PDB file of C-alpha atoms in Angstrom:
ATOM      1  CA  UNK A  28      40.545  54.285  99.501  1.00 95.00           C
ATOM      2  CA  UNK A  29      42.639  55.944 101.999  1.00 97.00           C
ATOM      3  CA  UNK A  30      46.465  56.075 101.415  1.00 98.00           C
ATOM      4  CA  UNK A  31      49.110  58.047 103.026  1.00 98.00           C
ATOM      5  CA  UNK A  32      52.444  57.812 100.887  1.00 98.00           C
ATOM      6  CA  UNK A  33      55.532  59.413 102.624  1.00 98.00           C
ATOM      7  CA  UNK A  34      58.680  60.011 100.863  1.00 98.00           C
ATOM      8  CA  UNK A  35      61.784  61.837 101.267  1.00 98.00           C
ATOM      9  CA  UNK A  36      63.661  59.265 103.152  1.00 97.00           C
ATOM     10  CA  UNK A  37      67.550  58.565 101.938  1.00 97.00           C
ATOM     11  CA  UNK A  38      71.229  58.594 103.436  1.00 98.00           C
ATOM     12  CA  UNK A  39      72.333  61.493 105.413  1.00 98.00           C
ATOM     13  CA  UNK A  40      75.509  62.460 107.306  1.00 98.00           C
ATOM     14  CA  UNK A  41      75.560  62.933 111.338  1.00 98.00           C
ATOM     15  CA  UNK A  42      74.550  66.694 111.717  1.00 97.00           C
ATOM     16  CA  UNK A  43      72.910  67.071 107.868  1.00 98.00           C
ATOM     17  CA  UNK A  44      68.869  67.667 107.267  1.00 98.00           C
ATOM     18  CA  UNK A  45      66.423  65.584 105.628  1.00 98.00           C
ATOM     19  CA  UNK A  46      62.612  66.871 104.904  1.00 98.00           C
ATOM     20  CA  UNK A  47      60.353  63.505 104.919  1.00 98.00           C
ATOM     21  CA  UNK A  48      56.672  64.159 103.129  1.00 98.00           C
ATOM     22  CA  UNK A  49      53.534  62.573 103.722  1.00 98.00           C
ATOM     23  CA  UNK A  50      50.805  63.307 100.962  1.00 98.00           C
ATOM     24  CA  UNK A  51      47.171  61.787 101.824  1.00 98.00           C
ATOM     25  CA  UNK A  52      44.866  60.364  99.475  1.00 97.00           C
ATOM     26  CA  UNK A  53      41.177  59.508 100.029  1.00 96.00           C
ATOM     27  CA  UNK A  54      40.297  61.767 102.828  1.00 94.00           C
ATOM     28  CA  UNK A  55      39.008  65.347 104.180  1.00 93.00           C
ATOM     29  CA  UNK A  56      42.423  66.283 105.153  1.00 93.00           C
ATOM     30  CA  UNK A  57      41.202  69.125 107.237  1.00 91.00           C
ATOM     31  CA  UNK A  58      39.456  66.685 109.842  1.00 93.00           C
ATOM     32  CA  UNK A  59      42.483  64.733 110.249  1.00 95.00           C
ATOM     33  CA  UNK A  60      45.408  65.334 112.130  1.00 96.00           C
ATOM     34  CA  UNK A  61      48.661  64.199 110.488  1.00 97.00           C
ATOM     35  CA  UNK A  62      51.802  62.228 112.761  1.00 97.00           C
ATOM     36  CA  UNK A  63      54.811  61.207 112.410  1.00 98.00           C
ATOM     37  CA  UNK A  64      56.617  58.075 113.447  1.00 98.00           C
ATOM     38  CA  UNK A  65      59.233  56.192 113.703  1.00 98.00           C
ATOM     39  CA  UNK A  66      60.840  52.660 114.575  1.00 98.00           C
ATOM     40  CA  UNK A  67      64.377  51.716 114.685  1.00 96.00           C
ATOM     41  CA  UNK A  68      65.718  48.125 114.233  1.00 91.00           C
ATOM     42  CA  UNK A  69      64.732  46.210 117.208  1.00 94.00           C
ATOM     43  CA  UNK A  70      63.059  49.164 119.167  1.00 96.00           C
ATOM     44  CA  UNK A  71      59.420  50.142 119.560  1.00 97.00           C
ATOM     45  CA  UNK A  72      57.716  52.400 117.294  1.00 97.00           C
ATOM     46  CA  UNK A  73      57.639  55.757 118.801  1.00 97.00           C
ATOM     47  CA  UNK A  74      55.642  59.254 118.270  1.00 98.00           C
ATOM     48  CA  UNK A  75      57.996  61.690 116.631  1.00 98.00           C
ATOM     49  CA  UNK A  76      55.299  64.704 116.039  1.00 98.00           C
ATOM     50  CA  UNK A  77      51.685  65.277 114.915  1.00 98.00           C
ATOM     51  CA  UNK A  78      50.205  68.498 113.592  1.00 96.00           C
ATOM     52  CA  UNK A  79      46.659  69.372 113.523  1.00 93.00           C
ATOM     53  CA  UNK A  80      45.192  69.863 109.934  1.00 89.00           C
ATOM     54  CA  UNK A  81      42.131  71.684 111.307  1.00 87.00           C
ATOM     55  CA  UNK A  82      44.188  74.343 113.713  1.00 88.00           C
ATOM     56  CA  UNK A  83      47.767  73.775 112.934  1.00 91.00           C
ATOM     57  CA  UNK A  84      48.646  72.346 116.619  1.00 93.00           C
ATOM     58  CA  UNK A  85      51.372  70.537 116.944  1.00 96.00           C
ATOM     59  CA  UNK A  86      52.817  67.732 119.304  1.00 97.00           C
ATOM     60  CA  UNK A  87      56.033  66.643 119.649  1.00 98.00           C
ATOM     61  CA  UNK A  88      58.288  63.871 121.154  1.00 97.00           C
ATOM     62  CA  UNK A  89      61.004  65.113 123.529  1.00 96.00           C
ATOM     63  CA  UNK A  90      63.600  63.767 121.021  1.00 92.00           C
ATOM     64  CA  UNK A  91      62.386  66.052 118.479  1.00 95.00           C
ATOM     65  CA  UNK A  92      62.152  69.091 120.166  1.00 96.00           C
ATOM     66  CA  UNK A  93      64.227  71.598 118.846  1.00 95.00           C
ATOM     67  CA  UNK A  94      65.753  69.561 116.187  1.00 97.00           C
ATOM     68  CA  UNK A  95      62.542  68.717 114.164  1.00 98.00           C
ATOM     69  CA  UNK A  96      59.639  70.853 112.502  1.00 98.00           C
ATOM     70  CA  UNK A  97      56.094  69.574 111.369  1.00 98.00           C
ATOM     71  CA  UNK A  98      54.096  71.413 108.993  1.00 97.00           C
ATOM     72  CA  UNK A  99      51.261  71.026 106.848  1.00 96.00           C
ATOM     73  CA  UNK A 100      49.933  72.245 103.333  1.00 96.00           C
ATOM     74  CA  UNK A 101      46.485  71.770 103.099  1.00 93.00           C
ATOM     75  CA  UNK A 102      46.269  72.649  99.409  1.00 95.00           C
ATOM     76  CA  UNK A 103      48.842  70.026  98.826  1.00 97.00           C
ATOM     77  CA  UNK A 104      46.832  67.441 101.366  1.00 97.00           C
ATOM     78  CA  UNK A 105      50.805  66.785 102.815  1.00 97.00           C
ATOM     79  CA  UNK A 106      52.294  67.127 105.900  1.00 98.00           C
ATOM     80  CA  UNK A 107      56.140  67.749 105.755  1.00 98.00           C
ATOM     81  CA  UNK A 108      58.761  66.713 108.870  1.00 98.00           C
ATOM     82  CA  UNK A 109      61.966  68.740 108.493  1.00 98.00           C
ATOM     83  CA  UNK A 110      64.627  67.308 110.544  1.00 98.00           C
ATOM     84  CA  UNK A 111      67.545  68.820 110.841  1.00 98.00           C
ATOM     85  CA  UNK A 112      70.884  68.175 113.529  1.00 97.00           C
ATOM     86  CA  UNK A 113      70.451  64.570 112.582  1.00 97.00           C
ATOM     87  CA  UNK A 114      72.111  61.564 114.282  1.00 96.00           C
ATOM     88  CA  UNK A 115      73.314  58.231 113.751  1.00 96.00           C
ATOM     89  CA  UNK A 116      70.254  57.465 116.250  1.00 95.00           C
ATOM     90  CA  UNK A 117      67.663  58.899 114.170  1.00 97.00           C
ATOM     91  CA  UNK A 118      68.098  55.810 111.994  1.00 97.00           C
ATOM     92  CA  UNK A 119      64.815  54.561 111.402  1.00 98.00           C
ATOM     93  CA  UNK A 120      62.093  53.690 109.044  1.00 98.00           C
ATOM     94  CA  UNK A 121      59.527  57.037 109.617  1.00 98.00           C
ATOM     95  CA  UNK A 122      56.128  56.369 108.924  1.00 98.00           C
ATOM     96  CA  UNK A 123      53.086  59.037 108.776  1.00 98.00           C
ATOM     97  CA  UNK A 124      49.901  58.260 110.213  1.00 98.00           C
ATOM     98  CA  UNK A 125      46.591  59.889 110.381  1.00 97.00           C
ATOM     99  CA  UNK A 126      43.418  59.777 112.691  1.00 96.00           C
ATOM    100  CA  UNK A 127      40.088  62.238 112.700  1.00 94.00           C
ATOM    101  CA  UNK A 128      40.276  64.600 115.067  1.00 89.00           C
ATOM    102  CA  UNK A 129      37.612  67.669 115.640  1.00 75.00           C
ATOM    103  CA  UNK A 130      39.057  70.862 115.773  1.00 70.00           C
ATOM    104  CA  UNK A 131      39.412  71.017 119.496  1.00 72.00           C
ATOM    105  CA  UNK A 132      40.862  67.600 120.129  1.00 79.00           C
ATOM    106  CA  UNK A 133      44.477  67.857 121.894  1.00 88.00           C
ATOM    107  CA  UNK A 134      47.339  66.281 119.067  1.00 93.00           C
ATOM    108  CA  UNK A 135      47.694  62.751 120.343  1.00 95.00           C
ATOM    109  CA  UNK A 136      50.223  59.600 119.507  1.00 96.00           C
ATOM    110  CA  UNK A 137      47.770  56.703 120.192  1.00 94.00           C
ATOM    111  CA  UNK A 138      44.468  55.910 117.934  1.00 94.00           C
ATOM    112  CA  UNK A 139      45.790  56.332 114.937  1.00 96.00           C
ATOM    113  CA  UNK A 140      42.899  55.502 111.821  1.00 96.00           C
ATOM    114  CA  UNK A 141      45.354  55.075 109.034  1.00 98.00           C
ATOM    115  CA  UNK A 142      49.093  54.097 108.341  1.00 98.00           C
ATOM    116  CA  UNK A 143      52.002  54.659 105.751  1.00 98.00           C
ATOM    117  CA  UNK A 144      54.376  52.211 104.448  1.00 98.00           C
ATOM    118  CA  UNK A 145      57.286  53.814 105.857  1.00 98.00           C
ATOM    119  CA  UNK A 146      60.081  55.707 104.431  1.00 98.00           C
ATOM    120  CA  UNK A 147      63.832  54.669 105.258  1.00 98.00           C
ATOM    121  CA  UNK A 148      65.935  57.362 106.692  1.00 98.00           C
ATOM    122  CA  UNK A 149      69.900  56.320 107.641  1.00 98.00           C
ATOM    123  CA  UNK A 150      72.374  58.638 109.530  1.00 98.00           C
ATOM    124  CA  UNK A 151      76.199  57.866 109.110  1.00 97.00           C
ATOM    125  CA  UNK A 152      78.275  58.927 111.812  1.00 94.00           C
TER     126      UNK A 152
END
């Protein structure tokens, strides 16, 4: 059984850092590529950032450039999301998701194989 368990989320002050985790379970880890995202109350899910188990690529959203970091240990089968500048709009519940990807496939957002529960992360202003 595949799982993907993400944790890491809590309460966090306008301009603080959080780092989020998501450990997978139940799969070759280096034929998947790992993503982050997120959804807010009442908006659409969106693509926050996926990274490339196989070649360490990475993708990310415009509103994560700069501001957000994915990386992976594939020892540790988890891909981390360090997010740092944070703001009261980054509220959201951030899930991880995973699809299999060959080692030349372009990071994506769409198609994703497997999802998360979600992890809660709140900004204060």
């Amino acid at each position: 059984e595949v799982r993907l368990v993400e944790s890491g989320g809590g309460l966090v002050q306008a301009g603080g850092s959080l780092r989020l985790s998501c450990t997978a379970y139940g799969l070759l880890f280096a034929d998947y590529a790992i993503g982050w995202f997120r959804q807010a109350p009442g908006k659409e899910r969106e693509g926050i950032s996926v990274i490339s188990s196989s070649d360490g690529s990475t993708l990310y959203a415009d509103s994560a450039k700069g501001r957000f970091t994915i990386s992976s240990d594939n020892a540790k089968t988890t891909v981390y999301l360090q997010m740092t500048t944070l703001k009261p709009e980054d509220t959201a519940v951030y899930y991880c998701a995973a699809y299999e990807a060959t080692s030349a496939a372009i990071p994506r957002f769409w198609g994703m194989d497997y999802w998360g529960k979600g992890t809660l992360v709140t900004v204060s202003s």
